[in-house]
GROMACS .gro file of C-alpha atoms in nm:
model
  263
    1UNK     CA    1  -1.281  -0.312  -0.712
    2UNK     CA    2  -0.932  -0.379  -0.598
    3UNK     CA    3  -0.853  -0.110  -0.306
    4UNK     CA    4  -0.429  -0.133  -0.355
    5UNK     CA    5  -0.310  -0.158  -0.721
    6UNK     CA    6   0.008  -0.264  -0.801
    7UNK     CA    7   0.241  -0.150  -1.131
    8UNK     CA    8   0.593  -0.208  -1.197
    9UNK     CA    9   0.803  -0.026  -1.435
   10UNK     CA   10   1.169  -0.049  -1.470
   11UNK     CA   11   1.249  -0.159  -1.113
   12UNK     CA   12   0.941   0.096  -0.996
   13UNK     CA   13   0.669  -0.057  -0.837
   14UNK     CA   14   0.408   0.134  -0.744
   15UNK     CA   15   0.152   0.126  -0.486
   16UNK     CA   16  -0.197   0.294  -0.525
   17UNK     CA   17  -0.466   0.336  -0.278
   18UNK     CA   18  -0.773   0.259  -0.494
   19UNK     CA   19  -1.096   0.372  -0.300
   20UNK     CA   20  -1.110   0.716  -0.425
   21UNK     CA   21  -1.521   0.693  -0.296
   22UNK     CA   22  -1.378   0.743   0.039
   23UNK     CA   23  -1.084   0.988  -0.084
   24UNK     CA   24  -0.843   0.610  -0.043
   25UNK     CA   25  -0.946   0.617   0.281
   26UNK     CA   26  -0.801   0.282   0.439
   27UNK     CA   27  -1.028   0.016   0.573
   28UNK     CA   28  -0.938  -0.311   0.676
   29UNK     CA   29  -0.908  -0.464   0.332
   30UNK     CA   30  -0.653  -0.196   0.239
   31UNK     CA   31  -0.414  -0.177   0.566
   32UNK     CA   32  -0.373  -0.546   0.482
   33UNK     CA   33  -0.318  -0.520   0.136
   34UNK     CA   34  -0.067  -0.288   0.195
   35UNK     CA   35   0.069  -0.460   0.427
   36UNK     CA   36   0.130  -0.778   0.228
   37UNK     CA   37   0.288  -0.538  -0.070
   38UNK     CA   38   0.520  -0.393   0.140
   39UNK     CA   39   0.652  -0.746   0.279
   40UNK     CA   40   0.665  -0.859  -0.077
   41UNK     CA   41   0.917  -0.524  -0.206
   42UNK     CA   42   1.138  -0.603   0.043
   43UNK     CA   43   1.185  -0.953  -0.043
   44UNK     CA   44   1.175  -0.892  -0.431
   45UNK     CA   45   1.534  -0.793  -0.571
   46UNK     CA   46   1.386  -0.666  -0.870
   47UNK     CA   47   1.226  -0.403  -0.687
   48UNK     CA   48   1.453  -0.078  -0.695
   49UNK     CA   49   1.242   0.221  -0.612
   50UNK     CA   50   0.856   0.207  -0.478
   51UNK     CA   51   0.617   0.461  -0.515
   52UNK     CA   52   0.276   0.519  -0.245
   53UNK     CA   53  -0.001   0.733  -0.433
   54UNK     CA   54  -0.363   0.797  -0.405
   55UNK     CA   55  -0.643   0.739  -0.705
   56UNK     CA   56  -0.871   0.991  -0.774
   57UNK     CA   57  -0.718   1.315  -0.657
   58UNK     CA   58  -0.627   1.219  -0.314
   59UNK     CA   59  -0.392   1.068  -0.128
   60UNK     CA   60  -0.559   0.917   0.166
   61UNK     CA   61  -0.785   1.080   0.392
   62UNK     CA   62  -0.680   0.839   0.686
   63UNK     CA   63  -0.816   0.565   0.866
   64UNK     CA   64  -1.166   0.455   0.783
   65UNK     CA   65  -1.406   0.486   1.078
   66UNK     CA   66  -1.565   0.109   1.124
   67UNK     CA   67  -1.930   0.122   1.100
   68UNK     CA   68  -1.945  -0.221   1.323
   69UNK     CA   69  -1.760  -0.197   1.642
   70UNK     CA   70  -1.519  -0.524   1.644
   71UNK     CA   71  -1.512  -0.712   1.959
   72UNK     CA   72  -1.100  -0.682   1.946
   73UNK     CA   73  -0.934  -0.503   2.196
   74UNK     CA   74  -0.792  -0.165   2.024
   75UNK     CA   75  -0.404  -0.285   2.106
   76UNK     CA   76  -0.499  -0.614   1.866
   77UNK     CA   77  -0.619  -0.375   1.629
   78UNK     CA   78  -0.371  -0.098   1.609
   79UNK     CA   79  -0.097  -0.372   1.560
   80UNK     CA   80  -0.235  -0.361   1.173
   81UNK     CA   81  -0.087   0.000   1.167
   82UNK     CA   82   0.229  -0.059   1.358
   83UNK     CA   83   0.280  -0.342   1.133
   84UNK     CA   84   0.220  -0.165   0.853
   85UNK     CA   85   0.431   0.123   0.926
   86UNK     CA   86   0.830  -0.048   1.029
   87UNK     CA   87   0.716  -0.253   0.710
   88UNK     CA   88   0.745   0.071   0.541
   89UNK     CA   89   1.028   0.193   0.790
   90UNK     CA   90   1.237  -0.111   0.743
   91UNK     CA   91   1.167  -0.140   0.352
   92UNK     CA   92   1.532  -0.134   0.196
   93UNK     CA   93   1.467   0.052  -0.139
   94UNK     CA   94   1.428   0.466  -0.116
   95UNK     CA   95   1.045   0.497  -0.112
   96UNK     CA   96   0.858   0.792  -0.239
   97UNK     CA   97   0.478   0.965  -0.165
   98UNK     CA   98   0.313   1.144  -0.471
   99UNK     CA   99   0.068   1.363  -0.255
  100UNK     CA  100  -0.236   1.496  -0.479
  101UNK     CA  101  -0.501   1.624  -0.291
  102UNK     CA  102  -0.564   1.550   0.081
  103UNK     CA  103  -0.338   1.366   0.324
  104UNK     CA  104  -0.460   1.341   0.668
  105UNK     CA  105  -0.409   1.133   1.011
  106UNK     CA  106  -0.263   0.823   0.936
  107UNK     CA  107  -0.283   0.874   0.570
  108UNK     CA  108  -0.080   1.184   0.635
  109UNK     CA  109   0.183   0.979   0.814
  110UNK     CA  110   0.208   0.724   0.616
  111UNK     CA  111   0.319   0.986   0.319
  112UNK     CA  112   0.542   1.124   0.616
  113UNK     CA  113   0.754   0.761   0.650
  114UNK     CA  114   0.807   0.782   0.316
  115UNK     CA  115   1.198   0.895   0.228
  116UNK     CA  116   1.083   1.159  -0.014
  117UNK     CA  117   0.808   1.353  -0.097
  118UNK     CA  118   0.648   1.519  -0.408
  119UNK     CA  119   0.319   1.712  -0.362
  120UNK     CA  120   0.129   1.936  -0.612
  121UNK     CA  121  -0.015   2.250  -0.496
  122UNK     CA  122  -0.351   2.134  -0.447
  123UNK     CA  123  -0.235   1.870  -0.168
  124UNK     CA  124  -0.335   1.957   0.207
  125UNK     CA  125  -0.207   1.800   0.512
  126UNK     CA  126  -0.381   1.754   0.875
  127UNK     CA  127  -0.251   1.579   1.157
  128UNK     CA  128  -0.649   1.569   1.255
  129UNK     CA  129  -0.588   1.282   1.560
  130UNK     CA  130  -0.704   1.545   1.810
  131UNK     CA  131  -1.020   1.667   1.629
  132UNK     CA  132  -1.137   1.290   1.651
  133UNK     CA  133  -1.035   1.301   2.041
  134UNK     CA  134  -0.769   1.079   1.943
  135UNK     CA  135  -0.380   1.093   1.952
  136UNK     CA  136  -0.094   1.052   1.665
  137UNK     CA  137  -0.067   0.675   1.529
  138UNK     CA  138   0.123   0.505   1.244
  139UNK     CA  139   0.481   0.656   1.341
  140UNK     CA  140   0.372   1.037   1.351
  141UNK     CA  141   0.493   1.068   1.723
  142UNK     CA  142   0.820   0.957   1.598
  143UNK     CA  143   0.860   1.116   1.280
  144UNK     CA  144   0.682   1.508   1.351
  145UNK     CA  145   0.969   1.602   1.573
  146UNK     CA  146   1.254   1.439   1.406
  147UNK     CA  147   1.141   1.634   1.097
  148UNK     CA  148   1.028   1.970   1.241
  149UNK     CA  149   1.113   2.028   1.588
  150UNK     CA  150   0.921   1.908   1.897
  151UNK     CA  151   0.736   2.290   1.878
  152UNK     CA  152   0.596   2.290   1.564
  153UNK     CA  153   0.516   1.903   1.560
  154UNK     CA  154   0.329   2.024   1.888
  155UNK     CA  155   0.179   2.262   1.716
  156UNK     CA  156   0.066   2.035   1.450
  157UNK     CA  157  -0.073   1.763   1.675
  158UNK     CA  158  -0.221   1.972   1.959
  159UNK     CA  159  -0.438   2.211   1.729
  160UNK     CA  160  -0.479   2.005   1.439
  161UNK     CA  161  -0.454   2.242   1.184
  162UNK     CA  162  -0.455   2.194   0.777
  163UNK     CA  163  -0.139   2.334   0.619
  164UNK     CA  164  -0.133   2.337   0.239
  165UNK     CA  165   0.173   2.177   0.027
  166UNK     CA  166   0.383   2.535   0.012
  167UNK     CA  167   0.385   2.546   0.450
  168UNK     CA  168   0.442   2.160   0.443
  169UNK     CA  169   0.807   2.222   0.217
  170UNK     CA  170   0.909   2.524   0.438
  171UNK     CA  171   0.889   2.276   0.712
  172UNK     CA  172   1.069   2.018   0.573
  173UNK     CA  173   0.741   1.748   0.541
  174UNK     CA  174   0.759   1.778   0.179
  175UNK     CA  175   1.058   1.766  -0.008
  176UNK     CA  176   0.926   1.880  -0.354
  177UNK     CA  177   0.600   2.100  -0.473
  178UNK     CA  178   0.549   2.017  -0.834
  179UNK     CA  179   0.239   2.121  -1.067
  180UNK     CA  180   0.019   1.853  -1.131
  181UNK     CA  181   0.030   1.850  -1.472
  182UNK     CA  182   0.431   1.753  -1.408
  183UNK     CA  183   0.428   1.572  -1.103
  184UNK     CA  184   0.425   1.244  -1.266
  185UNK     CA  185   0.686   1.289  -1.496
  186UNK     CA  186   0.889   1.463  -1.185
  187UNK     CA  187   0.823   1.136  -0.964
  188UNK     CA  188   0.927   0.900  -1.249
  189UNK     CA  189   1.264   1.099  -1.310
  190UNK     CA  190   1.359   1.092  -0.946
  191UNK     CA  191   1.219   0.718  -0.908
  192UNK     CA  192   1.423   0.619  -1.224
  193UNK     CA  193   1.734   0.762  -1.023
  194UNK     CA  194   1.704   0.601  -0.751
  195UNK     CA  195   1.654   0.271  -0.934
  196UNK     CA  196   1.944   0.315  -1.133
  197UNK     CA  197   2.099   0.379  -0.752
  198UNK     CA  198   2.370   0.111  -0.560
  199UNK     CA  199   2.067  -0.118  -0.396
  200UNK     CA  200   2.305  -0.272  -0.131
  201UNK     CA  201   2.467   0.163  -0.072
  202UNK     CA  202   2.066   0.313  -0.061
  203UNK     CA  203   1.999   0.053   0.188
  204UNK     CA  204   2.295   0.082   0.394
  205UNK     CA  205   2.236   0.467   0.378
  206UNK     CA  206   1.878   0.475   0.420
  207UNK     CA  207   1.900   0.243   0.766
  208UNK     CA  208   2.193   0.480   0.850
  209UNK     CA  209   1.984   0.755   0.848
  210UNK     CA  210   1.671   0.644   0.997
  211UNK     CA  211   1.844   0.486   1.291
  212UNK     CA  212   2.105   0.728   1.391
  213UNK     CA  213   2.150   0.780   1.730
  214UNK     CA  214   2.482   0.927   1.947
  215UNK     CA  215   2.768   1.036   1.715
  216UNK     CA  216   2.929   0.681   1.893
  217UNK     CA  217   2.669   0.500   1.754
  218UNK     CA  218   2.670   0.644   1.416
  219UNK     CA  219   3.067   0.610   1.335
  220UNK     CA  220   3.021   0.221   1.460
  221UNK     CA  221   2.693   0.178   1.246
  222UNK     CA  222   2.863   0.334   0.934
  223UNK     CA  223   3.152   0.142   0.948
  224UNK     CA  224   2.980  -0.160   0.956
  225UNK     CA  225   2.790  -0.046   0.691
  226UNK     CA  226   3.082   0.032   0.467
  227UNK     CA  227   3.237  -0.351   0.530
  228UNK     CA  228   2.880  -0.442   0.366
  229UNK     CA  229   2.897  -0.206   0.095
  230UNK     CA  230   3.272  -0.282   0.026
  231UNK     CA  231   3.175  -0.657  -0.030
  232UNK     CA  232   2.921  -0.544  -0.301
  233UNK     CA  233   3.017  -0.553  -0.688
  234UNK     CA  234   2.894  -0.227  -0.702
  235UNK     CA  235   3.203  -0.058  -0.556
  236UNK     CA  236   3.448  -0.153  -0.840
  237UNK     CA  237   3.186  -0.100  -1.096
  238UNK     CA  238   3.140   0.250  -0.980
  239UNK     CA  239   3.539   0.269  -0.985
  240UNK     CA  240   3.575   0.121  -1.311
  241UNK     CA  241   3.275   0.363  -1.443
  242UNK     CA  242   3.457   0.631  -1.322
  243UNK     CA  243   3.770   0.550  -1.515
  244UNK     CA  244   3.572   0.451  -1.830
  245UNK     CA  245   3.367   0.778  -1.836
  246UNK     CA  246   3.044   0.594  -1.805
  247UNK     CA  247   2.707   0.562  -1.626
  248UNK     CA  248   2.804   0.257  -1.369
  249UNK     CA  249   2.536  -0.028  -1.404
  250UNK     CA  250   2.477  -0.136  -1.037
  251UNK     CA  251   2.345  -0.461  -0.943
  252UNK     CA  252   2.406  -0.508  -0.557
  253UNK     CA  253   2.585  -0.810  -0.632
  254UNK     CA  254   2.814  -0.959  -0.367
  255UNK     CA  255   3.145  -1.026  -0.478
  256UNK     CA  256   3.333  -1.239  -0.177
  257UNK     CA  257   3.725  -1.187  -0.181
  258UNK     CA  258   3.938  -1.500  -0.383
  259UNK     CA  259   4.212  -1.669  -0.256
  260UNK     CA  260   4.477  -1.847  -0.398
  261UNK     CA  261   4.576  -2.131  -0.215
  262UNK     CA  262   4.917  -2.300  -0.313
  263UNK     CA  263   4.947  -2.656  -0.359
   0.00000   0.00000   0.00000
């Protein structure tokens, strides 16, 4: 059985855990699989929007638990994860996490470095790390306190506790709780608007957003941003869309300024 399936659909691809034995669950087969599909959506320009879902009525219930103990040091291993997560970081299409069902330790954070996130009722969350006697990995250090506050992501790591999908949206780790009999149609609407999104502008604002810093910083990083977006075909088409009273069909296309020289 393959453990990551892969589906695209309209510039969508989507990613799905596939071991729902172990509730997806990744072992070592998986964090490399997903590894490799996340370097190949960021070099594929027909990929617009990508999905990360869970077969079988969960999401992922974290890293699997080696029954052989490898001979590796842990800092060789855990490079899989880091690797794995600024993949997903640095990815420059708006991802999104479809949460059914549980979504815990890394499998929690890896929903978490996701840009946006849709969850049915059902779905639970656990930052269990410290249940295991172990700490936060795959970015949840990082992320937790940029997204609630350094007291509740304390709260969250240091006790461990499960919070279901309605505490995770008051807290701002889930941006949308949708009935699970609509949560696919819900995550193809919002995927099919981001496709139909500026590729080069999402980028530019995604990596904006991600890596803001001082207010110093920001201003310089946004107007180098804009000189990117302003070389992009997009701009005028938006314009011209505008003016035409019309859906603008972006590309990302670059679109270098002419010159006439005289002879």
């Amino acid at each position: 059985m393959t453990s990551l399936l892969v589906d695209d659909k309209d510039g969508v691809r989507t990613l799905t855990l596939n071991r729902p034995h172990k509730r997806n669950a990744l072992d070592a087969e998986l964090w490399a699989a997903l590894g490799g599909a996340l370097a190949e959506a960021g070099e594929d320009r027909g990929v617009r929007a990508l999905v990360i879902t869970g077969a079988g009525g969960a999401f992922c219930s974290g890293a699997e638990v080696p029954v052989t103990v490898s001979s590796a040091h842990p800092l060789y291993r855990m490079r899989v994860l880091t690797d794995v997560a600024l993949l997903l970081h640095d990815l420059p299409v708006p991802t999104v996490a479809k949460v059914t069902g549980v979504a815990v330790g890394a499998g929690w954070n890896l929903a978490l470095g996701c840009d946006l996130v849709v969850a049915t009722p059902e779905a639970s969350f656990s930052q269990i790390f410290a249940r295991r006697g172990l700490s936060p990995d795959l970015g949840g250090s990082w992320l937790l306190p940029r997204l609630v506050g350094l007291q509740q992501a304390k709260r969250l790591a240091l006790l461990a506790e499960t919070i279901d999908a309605e505490e995770a949206r008051a807290l701002g780790l889930v941006t949308w709780v949708v009935d699970a009999g609509e949560v696919d149609a819900f995550t193809d609407d919002v995927t099919a608007r981001l496709a139909a999104g500026p590729p080069v502008a999402l980028a530019q604002t995604k990596s904006l957003l991600n890596e803001a810093g001082s207010l110093r910083e920001a201003l310089a990083n946004e107007a180098r941003a804009q000189a990117v977006n302003f070389a992009s075909a997009d701009v005028p088409e938006a314009y011209a869309a505008f003016r035409e009273k019309r859906a603008p069909r972006f590309t990302g296309d670059w679109t270098p300024a002419t010159r006439s020289e005289s002879t």
